[in-house]
Short mmCIF file of C-alpha atoms in Angstrom, two decimals:
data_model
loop_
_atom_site.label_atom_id
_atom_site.label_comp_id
_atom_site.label_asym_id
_atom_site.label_seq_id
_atom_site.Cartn_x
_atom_site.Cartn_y
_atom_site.Cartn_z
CA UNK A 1 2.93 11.90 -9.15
CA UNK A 2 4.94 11.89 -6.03
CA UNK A 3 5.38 9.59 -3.39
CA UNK A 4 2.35 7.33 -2.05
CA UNK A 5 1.81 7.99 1.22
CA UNK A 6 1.82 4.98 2.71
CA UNK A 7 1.55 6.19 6.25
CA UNK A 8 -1.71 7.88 5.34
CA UNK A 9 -3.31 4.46 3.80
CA UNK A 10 -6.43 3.06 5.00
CA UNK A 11 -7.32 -0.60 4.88
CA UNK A 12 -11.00 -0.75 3.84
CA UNK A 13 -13.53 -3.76 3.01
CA UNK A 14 -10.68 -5.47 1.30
CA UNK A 15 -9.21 -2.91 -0.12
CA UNK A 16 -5.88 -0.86 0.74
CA UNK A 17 -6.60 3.00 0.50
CA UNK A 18 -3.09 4.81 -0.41
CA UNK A 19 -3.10 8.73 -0.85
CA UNK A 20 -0.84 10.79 -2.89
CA UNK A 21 -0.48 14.18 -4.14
CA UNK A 22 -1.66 14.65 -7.32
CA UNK A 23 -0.86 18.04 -7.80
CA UNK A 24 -1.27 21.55 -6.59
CA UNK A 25 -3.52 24.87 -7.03
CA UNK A 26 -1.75 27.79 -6.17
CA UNK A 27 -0.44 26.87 -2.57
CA UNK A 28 -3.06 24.17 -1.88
CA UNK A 29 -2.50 20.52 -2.41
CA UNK A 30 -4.78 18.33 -4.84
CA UNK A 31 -4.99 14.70 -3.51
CA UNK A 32 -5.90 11.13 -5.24
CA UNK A 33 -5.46 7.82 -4.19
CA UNK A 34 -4.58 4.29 -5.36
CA UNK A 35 -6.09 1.01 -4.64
CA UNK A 36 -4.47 -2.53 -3.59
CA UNK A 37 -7.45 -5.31 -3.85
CA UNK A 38 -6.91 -8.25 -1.25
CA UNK A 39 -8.00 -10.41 -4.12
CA UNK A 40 -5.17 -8.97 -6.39
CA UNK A 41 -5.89 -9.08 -10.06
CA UNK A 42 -8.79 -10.58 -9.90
CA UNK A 43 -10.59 -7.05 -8.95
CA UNK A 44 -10.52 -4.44 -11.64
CA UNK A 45 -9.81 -2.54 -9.22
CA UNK A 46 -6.09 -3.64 -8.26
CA UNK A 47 -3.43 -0.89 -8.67
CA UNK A 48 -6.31 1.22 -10.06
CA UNK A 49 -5.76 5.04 -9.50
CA UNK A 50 -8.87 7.14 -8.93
CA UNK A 51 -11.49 4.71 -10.37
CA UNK A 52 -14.26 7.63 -8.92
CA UNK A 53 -12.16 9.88 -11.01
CA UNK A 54 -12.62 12.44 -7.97
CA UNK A 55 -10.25 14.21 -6.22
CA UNK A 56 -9.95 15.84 -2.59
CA UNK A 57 -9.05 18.75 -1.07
CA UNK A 58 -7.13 16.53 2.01
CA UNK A 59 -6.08 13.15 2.72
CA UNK A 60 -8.76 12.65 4.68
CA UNK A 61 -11.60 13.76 2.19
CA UNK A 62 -9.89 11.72 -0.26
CA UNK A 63 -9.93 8.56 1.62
CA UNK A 64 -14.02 9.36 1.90
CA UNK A 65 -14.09 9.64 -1.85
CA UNK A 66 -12.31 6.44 -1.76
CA UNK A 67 -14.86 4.82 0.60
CA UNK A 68 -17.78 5.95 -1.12
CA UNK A 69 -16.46 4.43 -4.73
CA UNK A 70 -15.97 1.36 -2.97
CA UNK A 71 -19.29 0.92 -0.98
CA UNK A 72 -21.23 1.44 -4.53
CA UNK A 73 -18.67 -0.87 -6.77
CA UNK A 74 -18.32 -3.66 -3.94
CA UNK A 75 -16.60 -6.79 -5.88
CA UNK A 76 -16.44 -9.22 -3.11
CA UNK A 77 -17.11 -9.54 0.60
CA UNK A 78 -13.61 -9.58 2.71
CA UNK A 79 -13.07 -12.07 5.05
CA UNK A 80 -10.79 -10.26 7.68
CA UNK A 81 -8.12 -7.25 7.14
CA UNK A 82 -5.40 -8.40 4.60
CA UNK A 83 -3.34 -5.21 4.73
CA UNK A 84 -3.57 -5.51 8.73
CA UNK A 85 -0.01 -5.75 9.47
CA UNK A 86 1.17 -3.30 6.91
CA UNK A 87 4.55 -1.07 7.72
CA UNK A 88 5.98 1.40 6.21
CA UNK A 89 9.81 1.70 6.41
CA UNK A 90 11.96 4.43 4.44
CA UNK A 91 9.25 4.99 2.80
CA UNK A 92 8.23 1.62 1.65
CA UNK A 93 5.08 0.04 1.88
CA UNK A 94 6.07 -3.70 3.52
CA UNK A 95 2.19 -6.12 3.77
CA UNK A 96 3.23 -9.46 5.76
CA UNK A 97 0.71 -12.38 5.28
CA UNK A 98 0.19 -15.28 7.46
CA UNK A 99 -0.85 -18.60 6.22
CA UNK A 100 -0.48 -22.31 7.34
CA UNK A 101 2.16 -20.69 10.10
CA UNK A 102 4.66 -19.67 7.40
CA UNK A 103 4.76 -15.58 6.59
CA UNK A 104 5.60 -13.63 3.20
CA UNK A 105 5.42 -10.50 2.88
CA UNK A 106 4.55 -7.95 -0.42
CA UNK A 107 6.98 -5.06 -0.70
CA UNK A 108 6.14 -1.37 -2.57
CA UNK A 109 8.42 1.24 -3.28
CA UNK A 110 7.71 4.70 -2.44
CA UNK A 111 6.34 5.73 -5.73
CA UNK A 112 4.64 2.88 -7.00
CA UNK A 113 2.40 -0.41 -6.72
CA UNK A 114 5.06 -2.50 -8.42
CA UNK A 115 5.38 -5.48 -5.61
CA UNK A 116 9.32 -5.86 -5.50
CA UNK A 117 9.03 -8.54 -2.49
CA UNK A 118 11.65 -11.65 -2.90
CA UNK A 119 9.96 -14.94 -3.35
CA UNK A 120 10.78 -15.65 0.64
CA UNK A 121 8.98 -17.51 3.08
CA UNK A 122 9.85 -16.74 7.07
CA UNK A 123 8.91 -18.69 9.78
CA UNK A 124 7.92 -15.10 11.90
CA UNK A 125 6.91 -11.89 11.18
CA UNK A 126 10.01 -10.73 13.32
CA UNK A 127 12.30 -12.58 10.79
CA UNK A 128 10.39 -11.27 7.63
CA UNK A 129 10.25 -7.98 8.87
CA UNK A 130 14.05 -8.17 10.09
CA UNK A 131 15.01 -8.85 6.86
CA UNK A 132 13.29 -6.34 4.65
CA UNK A 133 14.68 -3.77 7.40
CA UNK A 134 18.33 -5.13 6.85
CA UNK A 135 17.91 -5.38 2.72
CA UNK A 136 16.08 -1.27 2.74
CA UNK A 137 19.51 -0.36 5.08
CA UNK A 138 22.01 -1.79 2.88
CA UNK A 139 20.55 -0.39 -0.28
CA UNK A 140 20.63 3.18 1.47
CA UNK A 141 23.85 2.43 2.67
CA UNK A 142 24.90 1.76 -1.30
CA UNK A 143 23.21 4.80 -2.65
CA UNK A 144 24.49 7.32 -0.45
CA UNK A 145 27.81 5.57 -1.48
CA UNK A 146 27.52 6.35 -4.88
#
């Protein structure tokens, strides 16, 4: 598997939408897709690659497979967009929350659903998202070092 492509998700009915490559056919690209739940592991769902077991011919077609698996297996009813202010930054997927006026944030590598975030809290989504972008440039910084 290569990298998600974050930039491609698609937040959906309480569900985050994240295509990838799965492979290719001759010259043409075979996609899948992963799944973050808003409810986390209470969804069977969560981190779940390709429940539909479907695949596309486009990122686009994909994310319809996606949307179609998740209409006919709804779990719950979301209450708003969790994965609204999602960012992608060297090719990390960065989610900051919002609750009681204090923000965290979840933080995903490039090729994988393995939340690395720091137990944090911020006071803004400026400072959270300053931070992650200082933390990403000094561990580029260290690996181009080495």
């Amino acid at each position: 598997m290569g990298h998600l492509l974050y930039k491609n998700s698609l937040s959906y009915k309480g569900y985050l939408i994240i295509p990838f490559v799965f492979g290719k056919a001759d010259t043409y690209e075979i996609y899948s897709y992963k799944l973050l739940s808003e409810i986390g592991r209470k969804s069977r769902f969560h981190k779940a690659e390709n429940p539909a077991q479907m695949y596309g011919s486009s990122i686009s077609n994909v994310l319809d497979i996606a949307k179609e698996h998740i209409d006919k297996n709804l779990e719950f009813v979301s209450q708003g967009d969790s994965f609204k202010y999602r960012y992608v930054y060297r090719n990390n997927l960065i989610i900051v929350y919002r609750e009681s006026g204090k923000y965290f944030y979840d933080h995903y590598p490039p090729d994988s659903l393995n939340n690395i975030a720091a137990p944090r809290v911020f006071t803004s989504e400026y400072e959270c998202l300053k931070w992650i972008k200082q933390g990403l440039d000094g561990l580029n910084v260290k690996q181009k070092a080495r």
